[in-house]
Amino acid sequence: MTNNFLETSFNIENGIQIDELKVDSFSENKLPRIFSLKESFVLRRKSDFAQSEKLSNLLFFDKPNKGYEWINDSIWGLFDISIKEYKYIGTVSERNKSDNSYQQIFDVYPRILKPNSWYLIDFKPTKLNKKHHEFLYITDKQEFTFFPLKEVGD
């Protein structure tokens, strides 16, 4: 992964969600334990995009991903992670969840992934009822390190 693209060893045709985190405390293994959402963006398939055309295992941040768009969703984060291991606290807005007036759509990821920052990534697997979340930490030298989360039921 770089600030320009993400390549995985599996298909990401359902898109991803990237939550920038404010970390309040860390666990014994130095991973975020209690955190809140700063900002969230979801890469989703455009409604008019042919179902046969799919994003494979490579997505871009610095140019459009054919048939997909980014949408900001900075009210609600990923709350389906294990509540035993991690805890999301608070939100960044007092808006009603059904209020979509703040949302914007982008062809290109509208932010730069920041150094010395934590993110939570939802890879949105293709298998029904399967989850795949990972923390991402970006060092001050722009090194991208992923840490898989323990999922509910694991």
PDB file of C-alpha atoms in Angstrom:
ATOM      1  CA  MET A   1       0.000   0.000   0.000  1.00  0.00           C
ATOM      2  CA  THR A   2       1.008   3.575  -0.717  1.00  0.00           C
ATOM      3  CA  ASN A   3      -0.817   6.906  -0.798  1.00  0.00           C
ATOM      4  CA  ASN A   4      -1.563   6.114  -4.460  1.00  0.00           C
ATOM      5  CA  PHE A   5      -2.936   2.566  -4.354  1.00  0.00           C
ATOM      6  CA  LEU A   6      -3.807  -0.533  -2.325  1.00  0.00           C
ATOM      7  CA  GLU A   7      -3.162  -4.037  -3.602  1.00  0.00           C
ATOM      8  CA  THR A   8      -4.560  -7.057  -1.761  1.00  0.00           C
ATOM      9  CA  SER A   9      -4.222 -10.825  -2.095  1.00  0.00           C
ATOM     10  CA  PHE A  10      -8.042 -11.090  -2.450  1.00  0.00           C
ATOM     11  CA  ASN A  11     -10.764  -9.394  -4.502  1.00  0.00           C
ATOM     12  CA  ILE A  12     -12.231  -6.171  -3.139  1.00  0.00           C
ATOM     13  CA  GLU A  13     -15.165  -5.952  -5.554  1.00  0.00           C
ATOM     14  CA  ASN A  14     -17.522  -4.814  -2.753  1.00  0.00           C
ATOM     15  CA  GLY A  15     -15.272  -1.848  -2.032  1.00  0.00           C
ATOM     16  CA  ILE A  16     -13.786  -0.773   1.292  1.00  0.00           C
ATOM     17  CA  GLN A  17     -14.451   1.628   4.119  1.00  0.00           C
ATOM     18  CA  ILE A  18     -11.630   3.696   5.594  1.00  0.00           C
ATOM     19  CA  ASP A  19     -12.193   5.237   9.039  1.00  0.00           C
ATOM     20  CA  GLU A  20      -9.636   7.695  10.362  1.00  0.00           C
ATOM     21  CA  LEU A  21      -9.394   7.195  14.129  1.00  0.00           C
ATOM     22  CA  LYS A  22      -8.698   9.289  17.185  1.00  0.00           C
ATOM     23  CA  VAL A  23      -7.166   6.769  19.607  1.00  0.00           C
ATOM     24  CA  ASP A  24      -7.826   7.332  23.309  1.00  0.00           C
ATOM     25  CA  SER A  25      -6.091   4.240  24.670  1.00  0.00           C
ATOM     26  CA  PHE A  26      -4.069   1.244  23.509  1.00  0.00           C
ATOM     27  CA  SER A  27      -4.192  -2.429  24.452  1.00  0.00           C
ATOM     28  CA  GLU A  28      -1.279  -4.411  25.893  1.00  0.00           C
ATOM     29  CA  ASN A  29      -0.264  -5.378  22.356  1.00  0.00           C
ATOM     30  CA  LYS A  30      -0.035  -1.656  21.366  1.00  0.00           C
ATOM     31  CA  LEU A  31      -3.165  -1.649  19.165  1.00  0.00           C
ATOM     32  CA  PRO A  32      -6.026   0.825  19.533  1.00  0.00           C
ATOM     33  CA  ARG A  33      -8.397  -0.257  22.323  1.00  0.00           C
ATOM     34  CA  ILE A  34     -10.708   2.741  22.751  1.00  0.00           C
ATOM     35  CA  PHE A  35     -11.117   5.094  19.819  1.00  0.00           C
ATOM     36  CA  SER A  36     -13.537   7.390  18.054  1.00  0.00           C
ATOM     37  CA  LEU A  37     -14.222   8.256  14.456  1.00  0.00           C
ATOM     38  CA  LYS A  38     -12.661  11.356  12.904  1.00  0.00           C
ATOM     39  CA  GLU A  39     -13.762  10.821   9.318  1.00  0.00           C
ATOM     40  CA  SER A  40     -14.964   7.956   7.160  1.00  0.00           C
ATOM     41  CA  PHE A  41     -15.020   7.263   3.410  1.00  0.00           C
ATOM     42  CA  VAL A  42     -16.595   4.317   1.610  1.00  0.00           C
ATOM     43  CA  LEU A  43     -15.617   3.113  -1.854  1.00  0.00           C
ATOM     44  CA  ARG A  44     -18.808   1.707  -3.380  1.00  0.00           C
ATOM     45  CA  ARG A  45     -19.991   0.485  -6.748  1.00  0.00           C
ATOM     46  CA  LYS A  46     -21.828   3.136  -8.791  1.00  0.00           C
ATOM     47  CA  SER A  47     -25.499   2.294  -9.227  1.00  0.00           C
ATOM     48  CA  ASP A  48     -25.245   2.351 -13.034  1.00  0.00           C
ATOM     49  CA  PHE A  49     -22.104   0.175 -13.173  1.00  0.00           C
ATOM     50  CA  ALA A  50     -22.522  -3.283 -14.742  1.00  0.00           C
ATOM     51  CA  GLN A  51     -22.480  -6.078 -12.171  1.00  0.00           C
ATOM     52  CA  SER A  52     -20.189  -8.102 -14.448  1.00  0.00           C
ATOM     53  CA  GLU A  53     -17.473  -5.433 -14.164  1.00  0.00           C
ATOM     54  CA  LYS A  54     -15.657  -5.729 -10.853  1.00  0.00           C
ATOM     55  CA  LEU A  55     -12.803  -4.177  -8.948  1.00  0.00           C
ATOM     56  CA  SER A  56     -10.264  -6.957  -8.502  1.00  0.00           C
ATOM     57  CA  ASN A  57      -7.480  -6.723  -5.937  1.00  0.00           C
ATOM     58  CA  LEU A  58      -6.152  -3.266  -6.833  1.00  0.00           C
ATOM     59  CA  LEU A  59      -7.716   0.077  -6.012  1.00  0.00           C
ATOM     60  CA  PHE A  60      -6.431   3.566  -6.533  1.00  0.00           C
ATOM     61  CA  PHE A  61      -6.488   6.600  -4.262  1.00  0.00           C
ATOM     62  CA  ASP A  62      -4.987   9.096  -6.747  1.00  0.00           C
ATOM     63  CA  LYS A  63      -7.256   8.364  -9.728  1.00  0.00           C
ATOM     64  CA  PRO A  64     -10.773   7.030 -10.335  1.00  0.00           C
ATOM     65  CA  ASN A  65     -11.587   3.341  -9.933  1.00  0.00           C
ATOM     66  CA  LYS A  66     -13.762   2.508 -12.959  1.00  0.00           C
ATOM     67  CA  GLY A  67     -17.365   1.980 -11.889  1.00  0.00           C
ATOM     68  CA  TYR A  68     -16.777   2.963  -8.240  1.00  0.00           C
ATOM     69  CA  GLU A  69     -17.104   6.167  -6.218  1.00  0.00           C
ATOM     70  CA  TRP A  70     -16.079   7.428  -2.776  1.00  0.00           C
ATOM     71  CA  ILE A  71     -18.710   8.751  -0.401  1.00  0.00           C
ATOM     72  CA  ASN A  72     -18.061  10.387   2.944  1.00  0.00           C
ATOM     73  CA  ASP A  73     -19.897   8.969   5.945  1.00  0.00           C
ATOM     74  CA  SER A  74     -18.509  10.788   8.948  1.00  0.00           C
ATOM     75  CA  ILE A  75     -21.382  10.147  11.345  1.00  0.00           C
ATOM     76  CA  TRP A  76     -21.252   6.378  11.756  1.00  0.00           C
ATOM     77  CA  GLY A  77     -18.193   4.169  11.940  1.00  0.00           C
ATOM     78  CA  LEU A  78     -17.687   0.417  11.843  1.00  0.00           C
ATOM     79  CA  PHE A  79     -19.590  -0.828  14.853  1.00  0.00           C
ATOM     80  CA  ASP A  80     -19.712  -4.522  13.942  1.00  0.00           C
ATOM     81  CA  ILE A  81     -16.218  -5.267  15.244  1.00  0.00           C
ATOM     82  CA  SER A  82     -15.679  -7.322  18.395  1.00  0.00           C
ATOM     83  CA  ILE A  83     -16.831  -5.281  21.380  1.00  0.00           C
ATOM     84  CA  LYS A  84     -14.779  -7.546  23.649  1.00  0.00           C
ATOM     85  CA  GLU A  85     -11.486  -6.498  22.106  1.00  0.00           C
ATOM     86  CA  TYR A  86     -12.090  -2.961  20.837  1.00  0.00           C
ATOM     87  CA  LYS A  87     -14.431  -0.089  21.589  1.00  0.00           C
ATOM     88  CA  TYR A  88     -15.624   2.684  19.313  1.00  0.00           C
ATOM     89  CA  ILE A  89     -16.686   5.705  21.340  1.00  0.00           C
ATOM     90  CA  GLY A  90     -18.576   8.780  20.261  1.00  0.00           C
ATOM     91  CA  THR A  91     -19.226  10.190  16.810  1.00  0.00           C
ATOM     92  CA  VAL A  92     -18.094  13.334  15.060  1.00  0.00           C
ATOM     93  CA  SER A  93     -21.563  14.724  14.514  1.00  0.00           C
ATOM     94  CA  GLU A  94     -24.883  15.123  16.238  1.00  0.00           C
ATOM     95  CA  ARG A  95     -26.717  14.647  12.936  1.00  0.00           C
ATOM     96  CA  ASN A  96     -29.487  12.133  12.671  1.00  0.00           C
ATOM     97  CA  LYS A  97     -28.327   8.921  10.969  1.00  0.00           C
ATOM     98  CA  SER A  98     -30.970   9.381   8.259  1.00  0.00           C
ATOM     99  CA  ASP A  99     -29.704  12.900   7.447  1.00  0.00           C
ATOM    100  CA  ASN A 100     -27.641  12.450   4.290  1.00  0.00           C
ATOM    101  CA  SER A 101     -27.421  16.154   3.431  1.00  0.00           C
ATOM    102  CA  TYR A 102     -23.742  16.329   4.463  1.00  0.00           C
ATOM    103  CA  GLN A 103     -22.683  13.492   2.158  1.00  0.00           C
ATOM    104  CA  GLN A 104     -20.532  14.147  -0.877  1.00  0.00           C
ATOM    105  CA  ILE A 105     -19.453  11.856  -3.690  1.00  0.00           C
ATOM    106  CA  PHE A 106     -15.915  11.827  -5.091  1.00  0.00           C
ATOM    107  CA  ASP A 107     -14.302  10.039  -8.045  1.00  0.00           C
ATOM    108  CA  VAL A 108     -10.882  10.085  -6.335  1.00  0.00           C
ATOM    109  CA  TYR A 109     -10.155   9.484  -2.632  1.00  0.00           C
ATOM    110  CA  PRO A 110     -10.420  13.055  -1.296  1.00  0.00           C
ATOM    111  CA  ARG A 111      -7.773  12.882   1.449  1.00  0.00           C
ATOM    112  CA  ILE A 112      -4.114  12.042   1.899  1.00  0.00           C
ATOM    113  CA  LEU A 113      -3.464   9.196   4.325  1.00  0.00           C
ATOM    114  CA  LYS A 114      -1.602  10.948   7.121  1.00  0.00           C
ATOM    115  CA  PRO A 115       1.652   9.878   8.814  1.00  0.00           C
ATOM    116  CA  ASN A 116       1.503   8.975  12.528  1.00  0.00           C
ATOM    117  CA  SER A 117      -2.173   8.096  12.133  1.00  0.00           C
ATOM    118  CA  TRP A 118      -4.428   5.124  12.808  1.00  0.00           C
ATOM    119  CA  TYR A 119      -7.167   3.923  10.466  1.00  0.00           C
ATOM    120  CA  LEU A 120      -9.698   1.120  10.587  1.00  0.00           C
ATOM    121  CA  ILE A 121     -10.287  -0.611   7.242  1.00  0.00           C
ATOM    122  CA  ASP A 122     -13.334  -2.717   6.359  1.00  0.00           C
ATOM    123  CA  PHE A 123     -12.458  -4.772   3.270  1.00  0.00           C
ATOM    124  CA  LYS A 124     -16.127  -5.755   2.695  1.00  0.00           C
ATOM    125  CA  PRO A 125     -15.561  -9.414   1.698  1.00  0.00           C
ATOM    126  CA  THR A 126     -17.638 -11.016  -1.047  1.00  0.00           C
ATOM    127  CA  LYS A 127     -18.700 -13.967   1.141  1.00  0.00           C
ATOM    128  CA  LEU A 128     -22.016 -13.450   2.926  1.00  0.00           C
ATOM    129  CA  ASN A 129     -21.692 -12.814   6.690  1.00  0.00           C
ATOM    130  CA  LYS A 130     -17.894 -12.756   6.464  1.00  0.00           C
ATOM    131  CA  LYS A 131     -15.990  -9.844   8.000  1.00  0.00           C
ATOM    132  CA  HIS A 132     -12.471  -8.579   7.400  1.00  0.00           C
ATOM    133  CA  HIS A 133     -11.304  -5.547   9.365  1.00  0.00           C
ATOM    134  CA  GLU A 134      -7.739  -4.365   9.883  1.00  0.00           C
ATOM    135  CA  PHE A 135      -6.113  -1.494  11.696  1.00  0.00           C
ATOM    136  CA  LEU A 136      -3.693   0.487   9.561  1.00  0.00           C
ATOM    137  CA  TYR A 137      -0.894   2.539  11.057  1.00  0.00           C
ATOM    138  CA  ILE A 138       1.145   4.918   8.920  1.00  0.00           C
ATOM    139  CA  THR A 139       4.544   5.832  10.334  1.00  0.00           C
ATOM    140  CA  ASP A 140       6.227   9.204   9.977  1.00  0.00           C
ATOM    141  CA  LYS A 141       8.315   7.606   7.176  1.00  0.00           C
ATOM    142  CA  GLN A 142       5.117   6.689   5.260  1.00  0.00           C
ATOM    143  CA  GLU A 143       5.385   2.983   6.088  1.00  0.00           C
ATOM    144  CA  PHE A 144       1.972   1.285   5.980  1.00  0.00           C
ATOM    145  CA  THR A 145       1.454  -1.508   8.520  1.00  0.00           C
ATOM    146  CA  PHE A 146      -1.726  -3.584   8.821  1.00  0.00           C
ATOM    147  CA  PHE A 147      -2.963  -5.373  11.947  1.00  0.00           C
ATOM    148  CA  PRO A 148      -5.894  -7.818  11.459  1.00  0.00           C
ATOM    149  CA  LEU A 149      -8.674  -7.486  14.022  1.00  0.00           C
ATOM    150  CA  LYS A 150     -10.149 -10.335  15.951  1.00  0.00           C
ATOM    151  CA  GLU A 151     -13.663 -10.608  14.532  1.00  0.00           C
ATOM    152  CA  VAL A 152     -16.846 -11.400  16.407  1.00  0.00           C
ATOM    153  CA  GLY A 153     -17.163 -15.185  16.476  1.00  0.00           C
ATOM    154  CA  ASP A 154     -13.437 -15.852  15.927  1.00  0.00           C
TER     155      ASP A 154
END
